[in-house]
Protein backbone atom coordinates (compact mmCIF):
# COMPACT_ATOMS: atom_id res chain seq x y z
CA UNK A 1 0.00 0.00 0.00
CA UNK A 2 1.25 3.50 -0.66
CA UNK A 3 2.52 5.46 2.27
CA UNK A 4 1.61 9.10 2.67
CA UNK A 5 3.87 11.14 4.87
CA UNK A 6 2.76 14.67 5.52
CA UNK A 7 5.15 17.21 6.89
CA UNK A 8 3.80 19.92 9.10
CA UNK A 9 2.07 22.71 7.15
CA UNK A 10 4.06 25.89 7.10
CA UNK A 11 3.40 29.44 6.08
CA UNK A 12 5.27 30.77 3.14
CA UNK A 13 5.04 34.03 1.27
CA UNK A 14 3.91 33.81 -2.34
CA UNK A 15 3.38 36.39 -5.00
CA UNK A 16 -0.03 35.44 -6.35
CA UNK A 17 -0.50 38.18 -8.94
CA UNK A 18 1.68 40.93 -10.25
CA UNK A 19 -0.50 43.40 -8.41
CA UNK A 20 -0.89 41.86 -5.01
CA UNK A 21 1.25 39.80 -2.72
CA UNK A 22 -0.74 37.26 -0.80
CA UNK A 23 0.05 35.17 2.19
CA UNK A 24 -1.16 31.69 1.48
CA UNK A 25 -1.07 28.39 3.23
CA UNK A 26 1.47 26.10 1.74
CA UNK A 27 1.27 22.42 2.41
CA UNK A 28 4.26 20.32 1.66
CA UNK A 29 3.51 16.70 1.05
CA UNK A 30 5.82 13.82 0.48
CA UNK A 31 4.43 10.64 -0.93
CA UNK A 32 6.56 7.60 -1.31
CA UNK A 33 5.22 4.81 -3.47
CA UNK A 34 5.36 2.03 -2.58
CA UNK A 35 5.97 1.15 1.02
CA UNK A 36 8.58 -1.55 1.27
CA UNK A 37 6.90 -4.91 1.29
CA UNK A 38 8.23 -7.91 3.14
CA UNK A 39 8.20 -10.19 0.14
CA UNK A 40 7.93 -8.01 -2.91
CA UNK A 41 10.41 -6.06 -4.98
CA UNK A 42 8.97 -2.85 -6.36
CA UNK A 43 10.07 -1.62 -9.77
CA UNK A 44 9.96 2.05 -8.95
CA UNK A 45 9.61 4.59 -6.21
CA UNK A 46 8.15 8.07 -6.55
CA UNK A 47 8.56 10.96 -4.15
CA UNK A 48 6.01 13.69 -4.84
CA UNK A 49 6.59 16.82 -2.77
CA UNK A 50 4.04 19.58 -3.31
CA UNK A 51 3.82 23.16 -2.12
CA UNK A 52 0.29 24.36 -2.52
CA UNK A 53 -1.55 27.55 -1.83
CA UNK A 54 -4.97 28.89 -2.68
CA UNK A 55 -5.39 28.25 -6.40
CA UNK A 56 -1.89 27.07 -7.21
CA UNK A 57 0.84 24.58 -6.49
CA UNK A 58 4.26 23.42 -7.45
CA UNK A 59 5.49 19.86 -7.18
CA UNK A 60 8.95 18.36 -7.15
CA UNK A 61 8.80 14.74 -8.27
CA UNK A 62 11.59 12.23 -7.99
CA UNK A 63 11.30 8.89 -9.72
CA UNK A 64 13.70 6.12 -8.79
CA UNK A 65 14.15 3.04 -10.93
CA UNK A 66 14.34 -0.02 -8.70
CA UNK A 67 14.35 -2.44 -11.64
CA UNK A 68 16.73 -3.04 -14.55
CA UNK A 69 18.20 -0.10 -16.47
CA UNK A 70 15.70 1.89 -18.56
CA UNK A 71 16.60 3.49 -21.88
CA UNK A 72 13.59 5.81 -21.56
CA UNK A 73 10.95 6.52 -18.95
CA UNK A 74 7.35 7.65 -18.86
CA UNK A 75 5.74 8.33 -15.50
CA UNK A 76 1.95 8.52 -15.34
CA UNK A 77 -0.49 9.35 -12.58
CA UNK A 78 -4.05 10.49 -12.01
CA UNK A 79 -5.02 13.61 -10.12
CA UNK A 80 -7.85 13.09 -7.68
CA UNK A 81 -8.75 16.78 -7.62
CA UNK A 82 -8.94 19.44 -10.32
CA UNK A 83 -5.22 20.14 -10.54
CA UNK A 84 -4.15 21.47 -13.92
CA UNK A 85 -0.49 21.40 -14.92
CA UNK A 86 0.52 24.67 -16.55
CA UNK A 87 4.27 24.25 -16.93
CA UNK A 88 7.04 21.80 -16.16
CA UNK A 89 10.80 21.52 -16.15
CA UNK A 90 13.23 18.63 -16.65
CA UNK A 91 10.43 16.55 -18.20
CA UNK A 92 7.77 16.92 -20.85
CA UNK A 93 4.45 16.87 -19.01
CA UNK A 94 1.07 16.56 -20.69
CA UNK A 95 -2.37 16.28 -19.17
CA UNK A 96 -5.61 14.88 -20.56
CA UNK A 97 -8.45 15.25 -18.11
CA UNK A 98 -7.06 14.04 -14.79
CA UNK A 99 -4.43 11.80 -16.38
CA UNK A 100 -0.91 13.18 -16.39
CA UNK A 101 2.11 11.89 -18.28
CA UNK A 102 5.71 12.95 -17.72
CA UNK A 103 8.39 11.85 -20.17
CA UNK A 104 12.11 12.21 -19.62
CA UNK A 105 13.96 14.78 -21.70
CA UNK A 106 16.90 13.91 -23.93
CA UNK A 107 19.40 14.32 -21.13
CA UNK A 108 17.57 12.42 -18.38
CA UNK A 109 15.70 9.80 -20.41
CA UNK A 110 18.03 6.96 -19.48
CA UNK A 111 17.58 5.68 -15.94
CA UNK A 112 20.12 3.09 -14.78
CA UNK A 113 19.10 0.49 -12.25
CA UNK A 114 18.89 2.09 -8.82
CA UNK A 115 19.12 5.60 -10.21
CA UNK A 116 16.65 8.41 -9.82
CA UNK A 117 15.89 11.67 -11.55
CA UNK A 118 13.82 14.67 -10.52
CA UNK A 119 11.55 17.03 -12.38
CA UNK A 120 9.16 19.76 -11.40
CA UNK A 121 5.86 21.21 -12.41
CA UNK A 122 3.57 24.09 -11.64
CA UNK A 123 -0.18 24.21 -11.85
CA UNK A 124 -3.50 25.51 -10.70
CA UNK A 125 -6.36 23.99 -8.73
CA UNK A 126 -9.73 25.22 -7.54
CA UNK A 127 -11.66 22.81 -5.35
CA UNK A 128 -9.18 20.16 -4.26
CA UNK A 129 -5.59 19.10 -4.86
CA UNK A 130 -4.90 15.77 -3.13
CA UNK A 131 -1.53 14.17 -3.62
CA UNK A 132 -1.63 11.45 -6.31
CA UNK A 133 -0.66 7.93 -5.34
CA UNK A 134 -1.19 5.79 -8.46
CA UNK A 135 2.14 6.31 -10.18
CA UNK A 136 3.18 3.99 -12.98
CA UNK A 137 6.59 3.83 -14.62
CA UNK A 138 6.56 2.75 -18.27
CA UNK A 139 3.05 1.43 -17.77
CA UNK A 140 3.78 -0.65 -14.67
CA UNK A 141 2.31 0.52 -11.35
CA UNK A 142 4.81 1.36 -8.63
CA UNK A 143 2.80 -0.96 -6.41
CA UNK A 144 5.38 -3.29 -5.02
CA UNK A 145 4.07 -6.46 -6.65
CA UNK A 146 7.45 -7.44 -8.00
CA UNK A 147 6.73 -6.38 -11.58
CA UNK A 148 9.52 -4.37 -13.12
CA UNK A 149 8.93 -1.77 -15.84
CA UNK A 150 9.80 -2.54 -19.47
CA UNK A 151 13.07 -0.93 -20.48
CA UNK A 152 11.42 1.37 -23.02
CA UNK A 153 8.24 3.38 -22.53
CA UNK A 154 5.12 1.95 -24.17
CA UNK A 155 3.06 4.20 -26.37
CA UNK A 156 0.24 5.52 -24.24
CA UNK A 157 -3.05 5.82 -26.12
CA UNK A 158 -4.36 9.34 -26.12
CA UNK A 159 -1.06 10.88 -25.15
CA UNK A 160 -0.03 13.63 -27.56
CA UNK A 161 3.08 12.71 -29.50
CA UNK A 162 5.81 15.06 -28.29
CA UNK A 163 7.55 14.80 -31.65
CA UNK A 164 6.13 17.18 -34.25
CA UNK A 165 4.67 15.08 -37.01
CA UNK A 166 2.59 16.97 -39.54
CA UNK A 167 1.08 13.78 -40.89
CA UNK A 168 0.13 12.51 -37.45
CA UNK A 169 -3.57 13.26 -37.55
CA UNK A 170 -5.01 10.01 -38.82
CA UNK A 171 -8.73 9.82 -38.30
CA UNK A 172 -9.12 13.57 -38.02
CA UNK A 173 -12.06 15.21 -39.77
CA UNK A 174 -9.69 17.74 -41.25
CA UNK A 175 -5.96 17.25 -41.74
CA UNK A 176 -3.85 19.19 -44.19
CA UNK A 177 -0.28 20.28 -44.79
CA UNK A 178 -1.33 22.37 -47.84
CA UNK A 179 1.10 20.42 -50.04
CA UNK A 180 -1.81 19.53 -52.35
CA UNK A 181 -2.38 23.19 -53.24
CA UNK A 182 -1.37 23.92 -56.83
CA UNK A 183 -1.73 27.67 -57.20
CA UNK A 184 -1.71 30.76 -55.09
CA UNK A 185 -5.48 30.88 -54.70
CA UNK A 186 -6.66 28.38 -52.07
CA UNK A 187 -8.48 25.49 -53.71
CA UNK A 188 -9.64 21.96 -52.99
CA UNK A 189 -10.76 21.90 -49.36
CA UNK A 190 -10.00 25.60 -48.84
CA UNK A 191 -11.35 28.84 -50.21
CA UNK A 192 -10.77 32.53 -49.65
CA UNK A 193 -13.44 34.33 -47.68
CA UNK A 194 -13.92 37.78 -46.22
CA UNK A 195 -16.80 37.73 -43.76
CA UNK A 196 -18.55 41.05 -43.23
CA UNK A 197 -16.32 43.18 -45.44
CA UNK A 198 -12.98 43.15 -47.21
CA UNK A 199 -10.35 45.78 -47.90
CA UNK A 200 -6.63 45.36 -48.54
CA UNK A 201 -5.88 42.23 -46.50
CA UNK A 202 -4.89 39.14 -48.51
CA UNK A 203 -4.67 35.38 -47.93
CA UNK A 204 -2.99 32.97 -50.35
CA UNK A 205 -0.97 29.78 -50.67
CA UNK A 206 2.72 30.50 -50.10
CA UNK A 207 5.76 28.54 -51.30
CA UNK A 208 8.44 30.64 -49.58
CA UNK A 209 7.73 29.79 -45.92
CA UNK A 210 6.39 26.48 -44.63
CA UNK A 211 6.33 24.40 -41.48
CA UNK A 212 6.15 21.18 -43.48
CA UNK A 213 7.11 20.65 -47.10
CA UNK A 214 7.11 23.73 -49.27
CA UNK A 215 3.60 25.16 -48.88
CA UNK A 216 1.61 27.02 -46.28
CA UNK A 217 -1.10 29.65 -46.09
CA UNK A 218 0.11 33.23 -45.92
CA UNK A 219 -2.10 36.00 -44.62
CA UNK A 220 -1.20 39.66 -44.95
CA UNK A 221 -3.48 41.15 -42.35
CA UNK A 222 -4.22 44.81 -42.28
CA UNK A 223 -5.47 47.08 -39.53
CA UNK A 224 -8.93 48.53 -39.68
CA UNK A 225 -12.30 46.91 -39.31
CA UNK A 226 -13.00 46.26 -42.98
CA UNK A 227 -9.86 44.27 -43.72
CA UNK A 228 -11.15 40.81 -43.03
CA UNK A 229 -9.22 38.16 -44.98
CA UNK A 230 -9.52 34.45 -44.28
CA UNK A 231 -9.04 31.08 -45.84
CA UNK A 232 -11.88 28.78 -44.83
CA UNK A 233 -11.89 25.00 -44.82
CA UNK A 234 -14.86 23.64 -46.71
CA UNK A 235 -15.07 20.68 -44.30
CA UNK A 236 -18.29 20.61 -42.27
CA UNK A 237 -17.22 20.32 -38.62
CA UNK A 238 -20.71 20.38 -37.13
CA UNK A 239 -20.58 16.71 -36.14
CA UNK A 240 -17.04 16.70 -34.74
CA UNK A 241 -17.21 16.21 -31.00
CA UNK A 242 -18.40 16.15 -28.33
CA UNK A 243 -15.05 17.83 -27.82
CA UNK A 244 -13.67 19.51 -30.93
CA UNK A 245 -9.88 19.40 -30.99
CA UNK A 246 -7.91 21.73 -33.25
CA UNK A 247 -4.17 21.69 -33.86
CA UNK A 248 -2.49 24.26 -36.07
CA UNK A 249 0.96 25.66 -36.60
CA UNK A 250 1.12 29.43 -36.90
CA UNK A 251 4.02 31.79 -37.49
CA UNK A 252 3.51 35.50 -37.26
CA UNK A 253 5.63 38.58 -37.68
CA UNK A 254 4.35 41.35 -35.44
CA UNK A 255 3.54 41.01 -31.75
CA UNK A 256 -0.15 40.88 -30.89
CA UNK A 257 -1.31 44.49 -30.51
CA UNK A 258 -3.16 46.16 -27.66
CA UNK A 259 -6.28 46.32 -29.78
CA UNK A 260 -8.43 43.28 -30.40
CA UNK A 261 -7.51 41.07 -33.37
CA UNK A 262 -8.60 37.61 -34.54
CA UNK A 263 -6.67 35.01 -36.52
CA UNK A 264 -8.86 31.92 -36.06
CA UNK A 265 -12.59 32.33 -36.59
CA UNK A 266 -15.12 29.54 -36.28
CA UNK A 267 -18.78 30.01 -37.23
CA UNK A 268 -20.74 28.89 -34.18
CA UNK A 269 -24.25 27.42 -34.50
CA UNK A 270 -24.95 28.25 -30.86
CA UNK A 271 -24.46 31.94 -31.71
CA UNK A 272 -26.60 31.80 -34.83
CA UNK A 273 -23.52 31.50 -36.99
CA UNK A 274 -21.58 34.30 -35.35
CA UNK A 275 -17.99 33.42 -34.64
CA UNK A 276 -16.03 31.86 -31.84
CA UNK A 277 -12.70 33.59 -32.27
CA UNK A 278 -9.06 33.11 -31.26
CA UNK A 279 -6.85 36.16 -31.41
CA UNK A 280 -5.24 38.67 -29.16
CA UNK A 281 -5.77 41.75 -27.06
CA UNK A 282 -3.48 43.66 -24.73
CA UNK A 283 -0.55 41.78 -26.25
CA UNK A 284 -1.73 38.30 -25.23
CA UNK A 285 -3.75 35.48 -26.71
CA UNK A 286 -7.47 35.69 -26.18
CA UNK A 287 -10.75 33.94 -26.94
CA UNK A 288 -13.61 36.16 -28.01
CA UNK A 289 -17.27 35.41 -28.62
CA UNK A 290 -18.75 37.55 -31.38
CA UNK A 291 -22.36 37.52 -30.17
CA UNK A 292 -21.68 39.20 -26.82
CA UNK A 293 -18.00 40.21 -27.20
CA UNK A 294 -17.13 38.18 -24.08
CA UNK A 295 -13.41 37.52 -23.70
CA UNK A 296 -11.38 34.74 -22.13
CA UNK A 297 -9.47 35.69 -20.07
CA UNK A 298 -10.99 38.89 -18.73
CA UNK A 299 -8.97 41.87 -19.92
CA UNK A 300 -7.94 42.96 -16.43
CA UNK A 301 -4.15 43.08 -15.88
CA UNK A 302 -4.41 39.93 -13.75
CA UNK A 303 -6.43 38.19 -16.45
CA UNK A 304 -4.07 39.16 -19.26
CA UNK A 305 -1.12 37.95 -17.16
CA UNK A 306 -2.69 34.47 -17.13
CA UNK A 307 -2.57 34.36 -20.92
CA UNK A 308 0.55 34.37 -23.08
CA UNK A 309 1.93 36.44 -25.96
CA UNK A 310 2.19 34.64 -29.28
CA UNK A 311 5.94 34.53 -30.01
CA UNK A 312 6.95 36.10 -33.32
CA UNK A 313 9.32 34.88 -36.02
CA UNK A 314 9.00 31.15 -35.29
CA UNK A 315 6.46 28.41 -35.84
CA UNK A 316 4.18 27.91 -32.85
CA UNK A 317 1.98 24.90 -32.19
CA UNK A 318 -1.41 26.12 -31.04
CA UNK A 319 -3.99 23.58 -29.92
CA UNK A 320 -7.41 24.00 -28.44
CA UNK A 321 -10.26 21.83 -27.29
CA UNK A 322 -13.81 23.16 -27.42
CA UNK A 323 -16.39 21.20 -25.45
CA UNK A 324 -19.67 21.35 -27.36
CA UNK A 325 -21.71 19.66 -24.62
CA UNK A 326 -20.75 21.59 -21.48
CA UNK A 327 -18.88 24.77 -20.55
CA UNK A 328 -15.31 23.82 -21.26
CA UNK A 329 -12.45 25.25 -23.25
CA UNK A 330 -8.74 24.51 -23.14
CA UNK A 331 -5.82 25.95 -25.04
CA UNK A 332 -2.23 24.87 -25.39
CA UNK A 333 0.64 26.97 -26.73
CA UNK A 334 3.37 24.43 -27.42
CA UNK A 335 3.45 22.09 -24.43
CA UNK A 336 1.90 24.60 -22.05
CA UNK A 337 -1.76 24.59 -21.20
CA UNK A 338 -2.43 28.32 -20.90
CA UNK A 339 -4.22 28.98 -17.58
CA UNK A 340 -5.94 32.16 -18.77
CA UNK A 341 -7.36 30.38 -21.80
CA UNK A 342 -9.12 27.71 -19.74
CA UNK A 343 -12.80 27.73 -18.92
CA UNK A 344 -14.80 25.19 -17.01
CA UNK A 345 -18.01 25.26 -15.01
CA UNK A 346 -16.41 27.02 -12.06
CA UNK A 347 -16.11 30.82 -12.31
CA UNK A 348 -12.54 32.00 -11.82
CA UNK A 349 -11.75 35.63 -11.02
CA UNK A 350 -10.11 37.48 -13.93
CA UNK A 351 -10.52 34.49 -16.23
CA UNK A 352 -13.92 33.10 -17.14
CA UNK A 353 -16.67 34.92 -15.25
CA UNK A 354 -17.63 36.93 -18.34
CA UNK A 355 -17.23 33.87 -20.54
CA UNK A 356 -19.59 31.79 -18.40
CA UNK A 357 -22.32 34.42 -18.63
CA UNK A 358 -23.47 32.51 -21.67
CA UNK A 359 -24.52 28.99 -20.72
CA UNK A 360 -25.14 27.44 -24.16
CA UNK A 361 -22.04 25.46 -25.15
CA UNK A 362 -20.48 26.47 -28.47
CA UNK A 363 -20.99 24.38 -31.59
CA UNK A 364 -18.33 25.34 -34.16
CA UNK A 365 -19.25 24.27 -37.68
CA UNK A 366 -16.26 25.40 -39.74
CA UNK A 367 -12.69 26.71 -39.48
CA UNK A 368 -11.36 29.95 -40.90
CA UNK A 369 -7.72 31.08 -40.68
CA UNK A 370 -6.76 34.64 -41.42
CA UNK A 371 -6.88 38.10 -39.94
CA UNK A 372 -9.54 40.38 -38.62
CA UNK A 373 -8.67 43.66 -36.94
CA UNK A 374 -11.07 46.03 -35.25
CA UNK A 375 -8.67 48.94 -34.84
CA UNK A 376 -4.89 48.85 -35.01
CA UNK A 377 -2.83 45.81 -35.92
CA UNK A 378 -1.05 44.83 -39.13
CA UNK A 379 0.50 41.37 -39.21
CA UNK A 380 1.82 38.83 -41.68
CA UNK A 381 1.02 35.27 -40.66
CA UNK A 382 1.53 31.77 -41.99
CA UNK A 383 -0.54 28.69 -41.14
CA UNK A 384 0.46 25.09 -41.79
CA UNK A 385 -0.28 21.53 -40.65
CA UNK A 386 -3.84 22.10 -39.56
CA UNK A 387 -5.98 19.33 -38.10
CA UNK A 388 -9.42 19.09 -36.53
CA UNK A 389 -10.78 15.96 -34.86
CA UNK A 390 -12.74 14.43 -32.01
CA UNK A 391 -9.60 13.25 -30.19
CA UNK A 392 -6.54 15.19 -29.00
CA UNK A 393 -3.99 15.83 -31.76
CA UNK A 394 -0.32 16.19 -30.90
CA UNK A 395 2.00 18.92 -32.08
CA1 LIG B 1 3.10 22.55 -45.63
XYZ file of C-alpha atoms and ligand atoms in Angstrom:
396
model
C 0.000 0.000 0.000
C 1.254 3.499 -0.660
C 2.517 5.460 2.269
C 1.612 9.096 2.670
C 3.873 11.143 4.867
C 2.764 14.673 5.522
C 5.154 17.206 6.894
C 3.804 19.921 9.096
C 2.068 22.705 7.150
C 4.056 25.886 7.098
C 3.401 29.444 6.085
C 5.274 30.773 3.137
C 5.037 34.030 1.266
C 3.914 33.806 -2.341
C 3.380 36.387 -5.004
C -0.025 35.445 -6.349
C -0.505 38.183 -8.941
C 1.679 40.930 -10.245
C -0.499 43.397 -8.411
C -0.891 41.862 -5.008
C 1.251 39.802 -2.724
C -0.739 37.262 -0.796
C 0.049 35.166 2.192
C -1.156 31.690 1.475
C -1.071 28.390 3.228
C 1.474 26.102 1.736
C 1.268 22.418 2.408
C 4.264 20.321 1.660
C 3.507 16.697 1.051
C 5.823 13.822 0.476
C 4.430 10.636 -0.930
C 6.565 7.595 -1.308
C 5.217 4.815 -3.471
C 5.359 2.026 -2.578
C 5.970 1.146 1.021
C 8.582 -1.548 1.266
C 6.896 -4.906 1.288
C 8.235 -7.914 3.135
C 8.199 -10.187 0.145
C 7.931 -8.006 -2.914
C 10.409 -6.060 -4.979
C 8.968 -2.847 -6.364
C 10.074 -1.617 -9.771
C 9.956 2.045 -8.948
C 9.613 4.588 -6.209
C 8.146 8.074 -6.548
C 8.555 10.963 -4.151
C 6.014 13.686 -4.839
C 6.586 16.822 -2.768
C 4.039 19.583 -3.315
C 3.822 23.157 -2.116
C 0.287 24.357 -2.520
C -1.549 27.553 -1.832
C -4.975 28.887 -2.685
C -5.386 28.255 -6.398
C -1.892 27.071 -7.211
C 0.841 24.584 -6.494
C 4.260 23.422 -7.453
C 5.494 19.859 -7.178
C 8.953 18.355 -7.149
C 8.804 14.741 -8.271
C 11.592 12.234 -7.986
C 11.303 8.887 -9.718
C 13.701 6.117 -8.789
C 14.146 3.035 -10.929
C 14.336 -0.024 -8.696
C 14.349 -2.444 -11.639
C 16.735 -3.043 -14.547
C 18.196 -0.098 -16.468
C 15.702 1.885 -18.561
C 16.596 3.492 -21.877
C 13.592 5.811 -21.560
C 10.955 6.518 -18.949
C 7.349 7.646 -18.856
C 5.739 8.333 -15.495
C 1.945 8.523 -15.335
C -0.488 9.347 -12.581
C -4.050 10.493 -12.010
C -5.019 13.611 -10.123
C -7.854 13.085 -7.677
C -8.755 16.777 -7.622
C -8.941 19.437 -10.317
C -5.224 20.139 -10.542
C -4.155 21.473 -13.918
C -0.488 21.401 -14.922
C 0.516 24.671 -16.554
C 4.267 24.248 -16.934
C 7.042 21.805 -16.162
C 10.799 21.524 -16.148
C 13.233 18.630 -16.645
C 10.431 16.546 -18.199
C 7.765 16.925 -20.854
C 4.453 16.868 -19.008
C 1.068 16.564 -20.692
C -2.372 16.275 -19.168
C -5.610 14.876 -20.558
C -8.447 15.254 -18.108
C -7.058 14.042 -14.792
C -4.432 11.800 -16.377
C -0.914 13.184 -16.386
C 2.109 11.894 -18.280
C 5.713 12.946 -17.720
C 8.392 11.851 -20.172
C 12.111 12.214 -19.625
C 13.957 14.778 -21.701
C 16.902 13.908 -23.927
C 19.399 14.317 -21.126
C 17.568 12.423 -18.385
C 15.699 9.804 -20.409
C 18.030 6.959 -19.483
C 17.583 5.675 -15.939
C 20.122 3.091 -14.782
C 19.097 0.488 -12.245
C 18.888 2.087 -8.819
C 19.124 5.604 -10.207
C 16.650 8.412 -9.823
C 15.893 11.675 -11.545
C 13.823 14.667 -10.524
C 11.547 17.026 -12.383
C 9.156 19.760 -11.402
C 5.860 21.212 -12.406
C 3.566 24.094 -11.640
C -0.180 24.207 -11.848
C -3.503 25.511 -10.696
C -6.361 23.990 -8.727
C -9.725 25.218 -7.538
C -11.661 22.806 -5.354
C -9.177 20.162 -4.259
C -5.585 19.096 -4.859
C -4.903 15.771 -3.128
C -1.529 14.166 -3.623
C -1.627 11.454 -6.308
C -0.657 7.932 -5.344
C -1.192 5.793 -8.461
C 2.139 6.307 -10.181
C 3.177 3.986 -12.983
C 6.586 3.828 -14.618
C 6.556 2.746 -18.274
C 3.052 1.429 -17.766
C 3.783 -0.646 -14.666
C 2.311 0.522 -11.354
C 4.808 1.361 -8.627
C 2.803 -0.965 -6.408
C 5.378 -3.294 -5.021
C 4.069 -6.459 -6.649
C 7.453 -7.438 -7.999
C 6.734 -6.385 -11.576
C 9.519 -4.367 -13.123
C 8.931 -1.768 -15.841
C 9.799 -2.540 -19.473
C 13.068 -0.930 -20.475
C 11.419 1.369 -23.023
C 8.238 3.384 -22.535
C 5.124 1.950 -24.175
C 3.060 4.202 -26.369
C 0.242 5.518 -24.235
C -3.046 5.820 -26.120
C -4.359 9.339 -26.120
C -1.063 10.883 -25.146
C -0.032 13.626 -27.558
C 3.081 12.712 -29.501
C 5.815 15.061 -28.287
C 7.554 14.801 -31.652
C 6.135 17.180 -34.252
C 4.675 15.078 -37.012
C 2.586 16.969 -39.541
C 1.077 13.778 -40.894
C 0.130 12.511 -37.448
C -3.567 13.262 -37.552
C -5.012 10.013 -38.823
C -8.727 9.822 -38.302
C -9.124 13.570 -38.018
C -12.063 15.213 -39.771
C -9.687 17.738 -41.247
C -5.961 17.250 -41.741
C -3.846 19.195 -44.185
C -0.275 20.279 -44.785
C -1.325 22.369 -47.837
C 1.098 20.423 -50.037
C -1.814 19.533 -52.346
C -2.375 23.190 -53.243
C -1.368 23.919 -56.828
C -1.727 27.670 -57.205
C -1.709 30.763 -55.092
C -5.477 30.877 -54.705
C -6.659 28.379 -52.072
C -8.480 25.487 -53.714
C -9.643 21.957 -52.989
C -10.757 21.895 -49.357
C -10.001 25.597 -48.836
C -11.347 28.843 -50.214
C -10.766 32.532 -49.646
C -13.444 34.332 -47.678
C -13.918 37.784 -46.222
C -16.798 37.732 -43.761
C -18.554 41.049 -43.227
C -16.322 43.175 -45.441
C -12.984 43.153 -47.208
C -10.349 45.777 -47.899
C -6.634 45.356 -48.540
C -5.882 42.229 -46.497
C -4.895 39.141 -48.506
C -4.674 35.379 -47.930
C -2.993 32.974 -50.354
C -0.974 29.779 -50.673
C 2.718 30.504 -50.101
C 5.757 28.545 -51.301
C 8.445 30.642 -49.575
C 7.734 29.790 -45.923
C 6.391 26.483 -44.632
C 6.334 24.401 -41.476
C 6.151 21.183 -43.482
C 7.107 20.646 -47.099
C 7.110 23.727 -49.271
C 3.599 25.158 -48.885
C 1.614 27.016 -46.279
C -1.095 29.651 -46.086
C 0.108 33.231 -45.920
C -2.101 36.004 -44.621
C -1.197 39.656 -44.950
C -3.480 41.146 -42.349
C -4.225 44.813 -42.276
C -5.474 47.080 -39.532
C -8.931 48.531 -39.685
C -12.303 46.911 -39.310
C -12.996 46.257 -42.983
C -9.859 44.272 -43.724
C -11.148 40.806 -43.032
C -9.223 38.156 -44.977
C -9.523 34.454 -44.276
C -9.042 31.080 -45.836
C -11.885 28.783 -44.828
C -11.892 24.997 -44.819
C -14.864 23.641 -46.714
C -15.072 20.677 -44.301
C -18.292 20.610 -42.266
C -17.224 20.322 -38.620
C -20.713 20.376 -37.125
C -20.577 16.706 -36.136
C -17.037 16.699 -34.740
C -17.208 16.209 -31.002
C -18.403 16.148 -28.331
C -15.046 17.834 -27.817
C -13.670 19.513 -30.926
C -9.880 19.395 -30.994
C -7.906 21.727 -33.249
C -4.169 21.685 -33.863
C -2.487 24.262 -36.069
C 0.964 25.664 -36.597
C 1.118 29.431 -36.896
C 4.022 31.786 -37.490
C 3.507 35.499 -37.263
C 5.631 38.581 -37.678
C 4.352 41.354 -35.439
C 3.536 41.012 -31.746
C -0.147 40.883 -30.888
C -1.312 44.488 -30.505
C -3.163 46.161 -27.661
C -6.278 46.321 -29.779
C -8.430 43.282 -30.403
C -7.508 41.072 -33.367
C -8.601 37.608 -34.537
C -6.665 35.015 -36.517
C -8.858 31.920 -36.063
C -12.591 32.330 -36.588
C -15.124 29.541 -36.278
C -18.777 30.013 -37.226
C -20.742 28.887 -34.175
C -24.245 27.425 -34.503
C -24.955 28.251 -30.860
C -24.461 31.938 -31.714
C -26.601 31.805 -34.828
C -23.516 31.496 -36.992
C -21.585 34.297 -35.352
C -17.990 33.421 -34.640
C -16.031 31.855 -31.843
C -12.695 33.590 -32.268
C -9.064 33.115 -31.256
C -6.850 36.159 -31.406
C -5.242 38.675 -29.159
C -5.772 41.747 -27.061
C -3.483 43.661 -24.729
C -0.546 41.778 -26.249
C -1.727 38.301 -25.231
C -3.749 35.483 -26.708
C -7.472 35.692 -26.185
C -10.749 33.938 -26.944
C -13.612 36.157 -28.007
C -17.269 35.413 -28.618
C -18.751 37.550 -31.379
C -22.359 37.523 -30.168
C -21.682 39.204 -26.817
C -18.001 40.214 -27.195
C -17.131 38.177 -24.081
C -13.414 37.517 -23.703
C -11.379 34.743 -22.127
C -9.473 35.692 -20.072
C -10.994 38.888 -18.730
C -8.972 41.867 -19.918
C -7.936 42.961 -16.429
C -4.153 43.080 -15.875
C -4.414 39.932 -13.748
C -6.429 38.187 -16.450
C -4.075 39.156 -19.259
C -1.124 37.950 -17.155
C -2.686 34.469 -17.129
C -2.567 34.360 -20.920
C 0.545 34.372 -23.079
C 1.926 36.441 -25.959
C 2.193 34.641 -29.280
C 5.939 34.529 -30.009
C 6.952 36.103 -33.318
C 9.318 34.878 -36.017
C 8.998 31.151 -35.293
C 6.457 28.405 -35.836
C 4.178 27.908 -32.848
C 1.984 24.904 -32.189
C -1.413 26.122 -31.038
C -3.987 23.579 -29.917
C -7.410 24.002 -28.442
C -10.263 21.835 -27.286
C -13.812 23.159 -27.424
C -16.394 21.204 -25.446
C -19.666 21.350 -27.361
C -21.709 19.665 -24.619
C -20.746 21.590 -21.482
C -18.882 24.774 -20.550
C -15.306 23.816 -21.263
C -12.452 25.251 -23.247
C -8.741 24.511 -23.139
C -5.820 25.951 -25.036
C -2.225 24.868 -25.388
C 0.639 26.971 -26.727
C 3.367 24.426 -27.422
C 3.448 22.085 -24.431
C 1.900 24.597 -22.050
C -1.764 24.593 -21.200
C -2.429 28.322 -20.895
C -4.224 28.982 -17.581
C -5.941 32.163 -18.769
C -7.365 30.379 -21.800
C -9.120 27.709 -19.736
C -12.804 27.726 -18.922
C -14.803 25.189 -17.010
C -18.014 25.261 -15.007
C -16.413 27.016 -12.058
C -16.106 30.820 -12.306
C -12.535 32.005 -11.821
C -11.746 35.626 -11.020
C -10.112 37.477 -13.934
C -10.523 34.486 -16.231
C -13.922 33.099 -17.135
C -16.672 34.923 -15.249
C -17.634 36.928 -18.336
C -17.231 33.871 -20.543
C -19.592 31.793 -18.399
C -22.322 34.423 -18.628
C -23.472 32.513 -21.672
C -24.517 28.991 -20.724
C -25.141 27.444 -24.157
C -22.045 25.458 -25.148
C -20.479 26.474 -28.467
C -20.991 24.382 -31.594
C -18.327 25.335 -34.161
C -19.253 24.272 -37.679
C -16.256 25.396 -39.740
C -12.694 26.706 -39.478
C -11.357 29.945 -40.903
C -7.719 31.081 -40.676
C -6.755 34.644 -41.424
C -6.879 38.104 -39.942
C -9.540 40.384 -38.617
C -8.667 43.663 -36.937
C -11.069 46.035 -35.250
C -8.673 48.940 -34.841
C -4.890 48.847 -35.011
C -2.833 45.812 -35.917
C -1.051 44.825 -39.134
C 0.496 41.368 -39.205
C 1.816 38.829 -41.676
C 1.023 35.266 -40.658
C 1.527 31.766 -41.991
C -0.540 28.693 -41.145
C 0.465 25.088 -41.793
C -0.281 21.532 -40.646
C -3.839 22.103 -39.558
C -5.977 19.330 -38.104
C -9.417 19.088 -36.526
C -10.779 15.958 -34.861
C -12.739 14.433 -32.006
C -9.597 13.253 -30.186
C -6.535 15.190 -29.000
C -3.986 15.828 -31.757
C -0.319 16.195 -30.899
C 1.995 18.919 -32.082
Ca 3.096 22.547 -45.631
